[in-house]
Amino acid sequence: MNNSKVVLHKAAEILQNVSPVLEDEVICAYVRSFQRQRQLFLDFAARHDTPVYLFDEDVLLQRAEQFTTAFSQEIPGIRAFFAMKSNNHPAVAKSLVEFGLGLDVSSGLELETAIATGCQNIIFSGPGKTEAELDLAVANAAVVTVLIDSFGELDRLERVSRSLNAVVRAGVRLTTEEKGLWRKFGVPLAELESFMTRAENFEHLRVCGLQFHTSWNLTPSSQVSFLIRLGKQLATMKRQRAKNIEFLDIGGGYWPSRGEWLHFSATPQGRITHLVLPDIRQTERYRYPAEPLEVFAREIGKTLRQNIFPYVDCKIFTEPGRWLVNDAMHILLTVVDKKGEDLVIVDGGTNIVGWERFETDYFPVINLSNPSFTERKCFIFGSLCTPHDVWGYSYFGDGIEPGDILMVPSQGAYTYSLRQSFIKPLAPMFPLQT
Ligand SMILES: *Cc1c(COP(=O)(O)O)cnc(C)c1O
């Protein structure tokens, strides 16, 4: 087939695979769960200026409890490390550390925040760690395990460690996809043996672990298939070397079981339709379902018993971010201007989210001041000087007026830590329970 034929063929295939519609009842039940606590949220808004992040620590701790319960049942002794990049507010990390989790950091900055929480169990992963970052990790070797990203980093860490006369606990990150963008992470499985051979010559490092991470997991299939590949590799490893492997870190990437909620334009069909008919605006929303966490725990546990534990007797680590923190923060906004029944401007811009999230992702906008289960069409714009500053295309409420308090729920993951100083100030975060 020539190129344009391939494109057309692909387009036809995508259009046939219709995305699942997000049902109104599902959205309504979700909205109801927040309407029930409406007075609590309005009291909070009366105590703090908007725009503001509301941190619900009870929800965070419930998620931490559910996560550790589900995984400990299937994988006894598993340790969870909260991935700080998903939400870098120190109060979130501190709360999870007090609960008993470790922290997974990806920069010197995050490492400093993690150390300040008093956390005794930190893993430091990520590509391209600088000399200064390695220095900081080695200086805190009592509480930090470094997950080495490459052969070059192995040499650099040994050098830093020798100069500080320390011995550092470390692991090696493995590449899950040898082609494409994810190649940037880790060492290919085919080079694991030579990596271990090199590491064994270094006196200031104790390389005793393996790590991999896959992202956006709506199901456990990526984690399971990499574990199967890893098991085949470990089957060929010498027993003495396999004995030195004390931990296997299976990464994070668990998607919340509510699934992924998208506007039509962000679905594969929507993107194609947009190319042909750029002005079409379809109001339907779509939902890509995700498996419950218990299914991840069960499937990963089973794969570990069948494919990994016969060859290495190791502890299992995991690095959840999004799954823990997604529902623990909400954004509250106030309507400033009403320019028509179908267009309002609120006091916060999407710079407090850091990206044009709501052009693709759907979250209901809830009018706390004038509650209703009816969803009304209306552009909910922020106050930045750009038309991409949009919070939604509808709201749940019985009308909308200047002064009304609006809530955008479940904004705990990959928003606060991506916020940016752009035109308007950053928004502060306050805990709900004070
Ligand atoms: C981002 C990241 C995580 C957390 O991913 P979530 O999707 O937030 O669970 C865990 N480990 C590593 C190495 C990461 O880069």
Coordinates of C-alpha atoms and ligand atoms in Angstrom, one line a residue:
M1 CA 0.0 0.0 0.0
N2 CA 1.2 3.5 -0.6
N3 CA 1.4 6.0 2.2
S4 CA -2.0 7.8 1.8
K5 CA -3.7 4.4 1.5
V6 CA -2.0 3.3 4.8
V7 CA -3.3 6.5 6.5
L8 CA -6.8 6.0 5.2
H9 CA -6.8 2.4 6.2
K10 CA -5.6 3.3 9.7
A11 CA -8.3 6.1 9.9
A12 CA -11.1 3.7 8.9
E13 CA -9.9 1.2 11.6
I14 CA -9.9 3.9 14.3
L15 CA -13.3 5.1 13.3
Q16 CA -14.7 1.6 13.5
N17 CA -13.4 1.1 17.0
V18 CA -15.9 3.4 18.7
S19 CA -14.8 4.7 22.0
P20 CA -17.0 3.9 25.0
V21 CA -19.4 6.7 26.0
L22 CA -19.2 8.1 29.6
E23 CA -22.7 7.6 30.9
D24 CA -24.6 10.5 32.5
E25 CA -25.5 8.4 35.5
V26 CA -21.8 7.8 36.2
I27 CA -21.1 11.5 36.1
C28 CA -24.1 12.3 38.2
A29 CA -23.1 9.8 40.9
Y30 CA -19.7 11.4 41.0
V31 CA -21.1 14.9 41.2
R32 CA -23.5 13.8 44.0
S33 CA -20.5 12.6 46.1
F34 CA -19.2 16.2 46.2
Q35 CA -22.6 17.9 46.5
R36 CA -23.1 15.9 49.7
Q37 CA -20.1 17.8 51.3
R38 CA -21.1 21.1 49.8
Q39 CA -21.3 23.0 53.0
L40 CA -17.9 21.8 54.1
F41 CA -16.4 23.1 50.9
L42 CA -18.3 26.4 51.0
D43 CA -17.1 27.0 54.6
F44 CA -13.5 26.3 53.4
A45 CA -14.0 28.8 50.5
A46 CA -15.2 31.4 53.1
R47 CA -12.0 31.0 55.1
H48 CA -9.6 31.2 52.1
D49 CA -9.4 33.4 49.0
T50 CA -9.9 31.6 45.6
P51 CA -8.4 30.3 43.5
V52 CA -7.2 27.7 46.0
Y53 CA -6.3 24.1 46.2
L54 CA -8.2 22.1 48.8
F55 CA -6.2 19.2 50.2
D56 CA -8.4 16.4 51.7
E57 CA -5.9 14.5 53.8
D58 CA -8.6 11.9 54.9
V59 CA -9.0 10.9 51.2
L60 CA -5.2 10.6 50.7
L61 CA -4.9 8.3 53.8
Q62 CA -7.8 6.2 52.7
R63 CA -6.2 5.7 49.3
A64 CA -2.9 4.8 51.0
E65 CA -4.7 2.3 53.2
Q66 CA -6.5 0.7 50.3
F67 CA -3.3 0.6 48.2
T68 CA -1.2 -1.1 50.9
T69 CA -4.0 -3.5 51.8
A70 CA -4.7 -4.6 48.2
F71 CA -1.0 -5.2 47.4
S72 CA 0.1 -6.7 50.8
Q73 CA -2.5 -9.4 50.4
E74 CA -1.1 -10.5 47.1
I75 CA 2.6 -9.7 47.6
P76 CA 3.5 -10.0 51.3
G77 CA 6.1 -7.5 52.5
I78 CA 5.7 -5.2 49.4
R79 CA 6.9 -1.6 50.1
A80 CA 5.3 1.4 48.4
F81 CA 7.2 4.6 47.7
F82 CA 5.1 7.7 46.8
A83 CA 6.2 9.2 43.4
M84 CA 6.6 12.8 44.5
K85 CA 6.6 14.2 40.9
S86 CA 2.8 13.5 40.8
N87 CA 2.3 16.1 43.6
N88 CA 5.2 17.8 45.1
H89 CA 3.5 19.7 48.0
P90 CA 5.5 18.8 51.1
A91 CA 2.3 18.3 53.1
V92 CA 1.3 15.4 50.8
A93 CA 4.7 13.7 51.2
K94 CA 4.7 14.3 54.9
S95 CA 1.3 12.8 55.4
L96 CA 2.2 9.6 53.4
V97 CA 5.5 9.3 55.2
E98 CA 3.7 9.4 58.6
F99 CA 1.4 6.8 57.3
G100 CA 4.4 4.6 56.6
L101 CA 5.2 4.9 52.9
G102 CA 8.6 5.7 51.5
L103 CA 9.2 8.4 48.8
D104 CA 10.3 8.1 45.2
V105 CA 12.1 11.3 44.1
S106 CA 13.4 12.3 40.6
S107 CA 15.6 15.3 41.3
G108 CA 17.8 16.9 43.9
L109 CA 15.0 19.4 44.6
E110 CA 12.5 16.6 45.4
L111 CA 15.2 14.8 47.4
E112 CA 15.7 17.8 49.6
T113 CA 11.9 18.0 50.2
A114 CA 11.8 14.3 50.9
I115 CA 14.7 14.5 53.4
A116 CA 13.0 17.4 55.2
T117 CA 9.9 15.3 55.8
G118 CA 12.1 13.0 57.9
C119 CA 11.6 10.1 55.5
Q120 CA 14.0 7.2 56.2
N121 CA 13.3 5.3 53.0
I122 CA 13.9 7.2 49.8
I123 CA 14.6 6.0 46.3
F124 CA 16.1 8.3 43.7
S125 CA 15.3 7.4 40.1
G126 CA 15.4 9.3 36.8
P127 CA 17.7 9.9 33.9
G128 CA 20.6 12.4 33.7
K129 CA 21.2 12.9 37.5
T130 CA 23.8 15.7 37.8
E131 CA 27.0 15.6 39.9
A132 CA 25.3 17.8 42.5
E133 CA 22.3 15.5 42.7
L134 CA 24.5 12.5 43.1
D135 CA 26.5 14.3 45.8
L136 CA 23.3 15.0 47.7
A137 CA 22.2 11.4 47.4
V138 CA 25.6 10.0 48.6
A139 CA 25.7 12.5 51.5
N140 CA 22.4 11.0 52.6
A141 CA 23.3 7.4 51.8
A142 CA 21.8 6.2 55.1
V143 CA 18.3 6.9 53.8
V144 CA 18.7 6.9 50.0
T145 CA 18.8 4.2 47.4
V146 CA 19.9 5.4 44.0
L147 CA 18.4 3.7 40.9
I148 CA 21.1 4.0 38.3
D149 CA 19.9 5.0 34.8
S150 CA 23.0 4.1 32.6
F151 CA 26.6 2.8 32.4
G152 CA 27.8 6.4 32.5
E153 CA 25.8 7.1 35.7
L154 CA 27.2 3.9 37.2
D155 CA 30.7 5.3 36.8
R156 CA 29.8 8.8 38.0
L157 CA 28.1 7.4 41.1
E158 CA 31.1 5.3 42.0
R159 CA 33.4 8.3 41.6
V160 CA 31.2 10.6 43.8
S161 CA 30.8 7.8 46.3
R162 CA 34.6 7.2 46.5
S163 CA 35.3 10.9 46.9
L164 CA 32.9 11.0 49.9
N165 CA 34.3 7.7 51.2
A166 CA 30.8 6.2 51.3
V167 CA 29.2 3.0 50.2
V168 CA 25.9 3.6 48.4
R169 CA 22.9 1.2 48.1
A170 CA 21.8 1.1 44.4
G171 CA 19.7 -0.6 41.8
V172 CA 19.6 -0.4 38.0
R173 CA 16.7 0.8 36.0
L174 CA 15.7 -1.4 33.0
T175 CA 14.4 -0.2 29.7
T176 CA 10.9 -1.4 29.0
E177 CA 10.8 -0.4 25.4
E178 CA 13.9 -0.5 23.3
K179 CA 12.4 1.6 20.6
G180 CA 10.8 5.1 20.7
L181 CA 10.7 7.7 23.4
W182 CA 10.8 5.3 26.3
R183 CA 14.3 4.3 25.2
K184 CA 15.6 7.3 27.2
F185 CA 15.0 5.4 30.5
G186 CA 17.4 2.8 31.9
V187 CA 19.6 0.0 30.6
P188 CA 18.3 -2.6 28.0
L189 CA 17.6 -6.0 29.4
A190 CA 20.2 -7.4 27.0
E191 CA 22.9 -5.4 28.8
L192 CA 21.9 -6.3 32.4
E193 CA 24.7 -8.9 32.8
S194 CA 27.4 -6.6 31.6
F195 CA 26.1 -3.9 33.9
M196 CA 26.2 -6.2 36.9
T197 CA 29.7 -7.4 35.9
R198 CA 30.9 -3.8 35.8
A199 CA 29.2 -2.8 39.1
E200 CA 30.7 -5.8 40.9
N201 CA 34.2 -4.2 40.5
F202 CA 33.1 -1.0 42.3
E203 CA 33.8 -0.9 46.0
H204 CA 31.7 2.1 46.8
L205 CA 28.5 0.8 45.4
R206 CA 26.3 -2.0 46.4
V207 CA 24.1 -2.7 43.4
C208 CA 21.4 -4.9 44.8
G209 CA 18.2 -4.1 43.0
L210 CA 16.3 -3.9 39.7
Q211 CA 13.7 -1.3 38.7
F212 CA 11.3 -0.7 35.8
H213 CA 8.4 1.6 35.3
T214 CA 5.5 1.7 32.8
S215 CA 3.0 4.5 32.7
W216 CA -0.7 5.1 32.1
N217 CA -1.6 1.6 33.0
L218 CA -5.4 1.1 32.6
T219 CA -4.7 -2.6 33.0
P220 CA -1.8 -4.5 34.4
S221 CA -0.8 -5.9 30.9
S222 CA 2.4 -3.7 30.4
Q223 CA 3.7 -4.6 33.9
V224 CA 2.9 -8.3 33.4
S225 CA 4.5 -8.6 30.0
F226 CA 7.7 -6.9 31.2
L227 CA 7.8 -9.2 34.2
I228 CA 7.6 -12.2 31.9
R229 CA 10.5 -10.9 29.8
L230 CA 12.5 -10.1 32.9
G231 CA 11.8 -13.6 34.3
K232 CA 13.3 -15.2 31.1
Q233 CA 16.4 -13.0 31.6
L234 CA 16.8 -13.9 35.2
A235 CA 16.4 -17.6 34.4
T236 CA 19.8 -17.4 32.7
M237 CA 21.6 -15.5 35.5
K238 CA 24.2 -17.3 37.6
R239 CA 22.9 -18.2 41.0
Q240 CA 25.5 -16.3 43.0
R241 CA 24.6 -13.1 41.1
A242 CA 20.9 -13.7 41.4
K243 CA 21.4 -14.0 45.1
N244 CA 22.7 -10.4 45.3
I245 CA 19.4 -9.1 44.0
E246 CA 17.6 -7.9 47.1
F247 CA 14.7 -5.9 45.6
L248 CA 12.7 -5.6 42.4
D249 CA 11.0 -2.2 42.0
I250 CA 8.0 -2.6 39.6
G251 CA 7.4 1.2 39.3
G252 CA 4.0 3.0 39.4
G253 CA 1.6 4.1 36.7
Y254 CA -1.6 2.6 38.1
W255 CA -4.6 4.4 36.6
P256 CA -7.5 5.3 39.0
S257 CA -10.3 2.9 38.6
R258 CA -12.8 5.6 37.5
G259 CA -11.0 5.4 34.2
E260 CA -9.9 8.1 31.8
W261 CA -12.6 10.7 31.1
L262 CA -12.1 12.5 27.8
H263 CA -13.9 15.0 25.5
F264 CA -14.7 13.7 22.0
S265 CA -11.9 15.8 20.5
A266 CA -9.3 13.9 22.5
T267 CA -10.5 10.4 21.5
P268 CA -8.9 8.7 18.4
Q269 CA -12.1 9.2 16.5
G270 CA -12.3 12.8 17.6
R271 CA -8.8 13.6 16.5
I272 CA -9.5 12.2 13.0
T273 CA -12.9 13.9 12.7
H274 CA -11.2 17.1 13.7
L275 CA -8.8 16.9 10.8
V276 CA -11.7 16.6 8.3
L277 CA -14.3 18.8 10.1
P278 CA -12.3 21.2 12.4
D279 CA -15.4 23.0 13.6
I280 CA -17.3 20.1 14.8
R281 CA -17.9 20.2 18.6
Q282 CA -19.5 17.0 19.9
T283 CA -20.8 17.2 23.5
E284 CA -20.6 13.6 24.3
R285 CA -17.8 12.4 26.7
Y286 CA -15.9 9.2 26.7
R287 CA -14.6 6.9 29.3
Y288 CA -11.7 4.5 28.9
P289 CA -12.2 2.0 31.7
A290 CA -9.4 1.0 34.1
E291 CA -9.1 -2.1 36.2
P292 CA -9.6 -1.9 39.9
L293 CA -6.4 -1.8 41.9
E294 CA -7.1 -5.3 43.3
V295 CA -6.8 -6.7 39.8
F296 CA -3.4 -5.1 39.4
A297 CA -2.3 -6.6 42.7
R298 CA -3.6 -10.0 41.8
E299 CA -2.2 -10.2 38.3
I300 CA 1.2 -8.8 39.2
G301 CA 1.4 -11.0 42.3
K302 CA 0.6 -14.1 40.2
T303 CA 3.2 -13.2 37.6
L304 CA 5.9 -12.6 40.3
R305 CA 5.2 -16.0 41.8
Q306 CA 5.4 -17.7 38.4
N307 CA 8.1 -15.8 36.6
I308 CA 10.4 -14.0 39.1
F309 CA 10.4 -15.7 42.5
P310 CA 11.7 -19.1 41.1
Y311 CA 14.9 -17.3 40.2
V312 CA 15.3 -14.4 42.7
D313 CA 14.2 -14.2 46.3
C314 CA 13.7 -10.5 46.6
K315 CA 11.5 -7.8 48.2
I316 CA 9.1 -6.0 45.9
F317 CA 8.9 -2.2 45.8
T318 CA 6.3 -0.1 43.9
E319 CA 6.1 3.6 43.1
P320 CA 2.4 4.8 42.9
G321 CA 1.8 8.5 42.3
R322 CA -1.4 9.4 40.5
W323 CA -3.5 6.6 42.0
L324 CA -2.8 7.8 45.6
V325 CA -3.1 11.5 45.2
N326 CA -5.6 12.1 42.3
D327 CA -8.7 12.4 44.5
A328 CA -7.1 14.1 47.4
M329 CA -7.1 17.7 46.0
H330 CA -9.7 19.8 44.4
I331 CA -9.6 23.3 43.0
L332 CA -12.1 26.1 44.1
L333 CA -12.7 29.1 41.9
T334 CA -15.1 32.1 42.0
V335 CA -17.0 33.4 39.1
V336 CA -15.9 37.0 38.4
D337 CA -17.7 38.0 35.2
K338 CA -20.8 36.7 33.3
K339 CA -20.7 37.7 29.7
G340 CA -23.8 35.7 28.6
E341 CA -25.8 32.7 29.8
D342 CA -23.2 30.5 28.1
L343 CA -20.0 32.2 29.0
V344 CA -18.4 33.1 32.4
I345 CA -14.9 34.1 33.5
V346 CA -13.5 32.8 36.8
D347 CA -10.8 34.2 39.0
G348 CA -8.3 31.4 38.4
G349 CA -6.4 30.6 35.2
T350 CA -5.2 27.1 34.1
N351 CA -1.7 28.3 34.9
I352 CA -2.5 26.7 38.3
V353 CA -2.9 23.4 36.6
G354 CA 0.1 24.0 34.3
W355 CA -1.3 22.7 31.0
E356 CA -4.4 22.8 28.8
R357 CA -5.8 19.9 30.7
F358 CA -9.5 20.5 30.2
E359 CA -9.3 20.8 26.4
T360 CA -8.8 17.0 26.4
D361 CA -9.8 15.7 29.9
Y362 CA -13.3 16.0 31.1
F363 CA -14.0 16.8 34.8
P364 CA -17.4 18.2 35.8
V365 CA -17.4 21.8 37.0
I366 CA -19.7 21.9 40.1
N367 CA -21.4 25.1 41.1
L368 CA -21.4 24.8 44.9
S369 CA -23.3 28.0 45.5
N370 CA -26.3 27.0 43.4
P371 CA -26.4 23.2 43.3
S372 CA -28.3 21.0 40.9
F373 CA -27.8 17.7 39.1
T374 CA -28.6 19.4 35.8
E375 CA -25.6 20.0 33.6
R376 CA -25.8 23.2 31.6
K377 CA -23.8 24.2 28.6
C378 CA -21.5 27.2 29.3
F379 CA -17.9 28.1 28.6
I380 CA -16.1 28.3 31.9
F381 CA -13.0 30.4 31.1
G382 CA -10.2 31.3 33.3
S383 CA -8.9 34.9 33.4
L384 CA -5.7 34.5 31.5
C385 CA -5.2 36.4 28.2
T386 CA -5.4 33.2 26.1
P387 CA -8.5 31.4 24.7
H388 CA -6.9 28.1 25.7
D389 CA -7.5 29.0 29.4
V390 CA -10.7 26.8 29.7
W391 CA -11.9 24.9 32.7
G392 CA -14.9 23.3 31.0
Y393 CA -17.7 23.6 28.5
S394 CA -20.5 23.0 31.0
Y395 CA -21.4 23.2 34.7
F396 CA -23.6 21.4 37.2
G397 CA -25.9 24.0 38.8
D398 CA -29.1 25.9 38.7
G399 CA -27.7 28.9 37.0
I400 CA -24.4 30.7 37.4
E401 CA -23.7 34.2 38.6
P402 CA -20.7 36.3 39.6
G403 CA -19.6 35.4 43.2
D404 CA -20.6 31.7 42.8
I405 CA -18.0 29.2 44.1
L406 CA -17.1 26.5 41.6
M407 CA -15.4 23.3 42.3
V408 CA -13.2 21.3 39.9
P409 CA -12.8 17.9 41.6
S410 CA -9.9 15.4 41.7
Q411 CA -7.1 17.6 40.6
G412 CA -4.4 16.1 42.9
A413 CA -2.2 14.5 40.3
Y414 CA 0.0 16.2 37.7
T415 CA -1.5 19.7 38.2
Y416 CA -0.1 21.2 41.5
S417 CA 3.4 20.1 40.5
L418 CA 3.0 21.4 37.0
R419 CA 1.6 24.9 38.0
Q420 CA 3.4 27.8 36.4
S421 CA 3.9 31.5 37.0
F422 CA 2.1 32.8 33.9
I423 CA 0.2 36.1 34.0
K424 CA -1.7 35.4 37.2
P425 CA -0.2 34.3 40.6
L426 CA 0.1 30.7 41.7
A427 CA -2.7 29.4 43.9
P428 CA -2.0 28.3 47.5
M429 CA -3.0 25.0 49.0
F430 CA -4.7 24.5 52.3
P431 CA -5.8 21.4 54.1
L432 CA -9.6 20.9 54.4
Q433 CA -9.4 19.8 58.0
T434 CA -8.3 22.9 59.8
Ligands
LIG1 C1 6.2 9.1 37.2 C2 6.8 7.9 37.8 C3 6.1 7.2 38.7 C4 4.7 7.5 39.1 O1 3.8 7.3 38.1 P1 2.2 7.5 38.3 O2 1.6 7.4 37.0 O3 2.0 8.8 38.9 O4 1.8 6.4 39.3 C5 6.7 6.1 39.3 N1 8.0 5.8 39.0 C6 8.7 6.5 38.1 C7 10.1 6.0 37.8 C8 8.1 7.5 37.5 O5 8.9 8.2 36.6

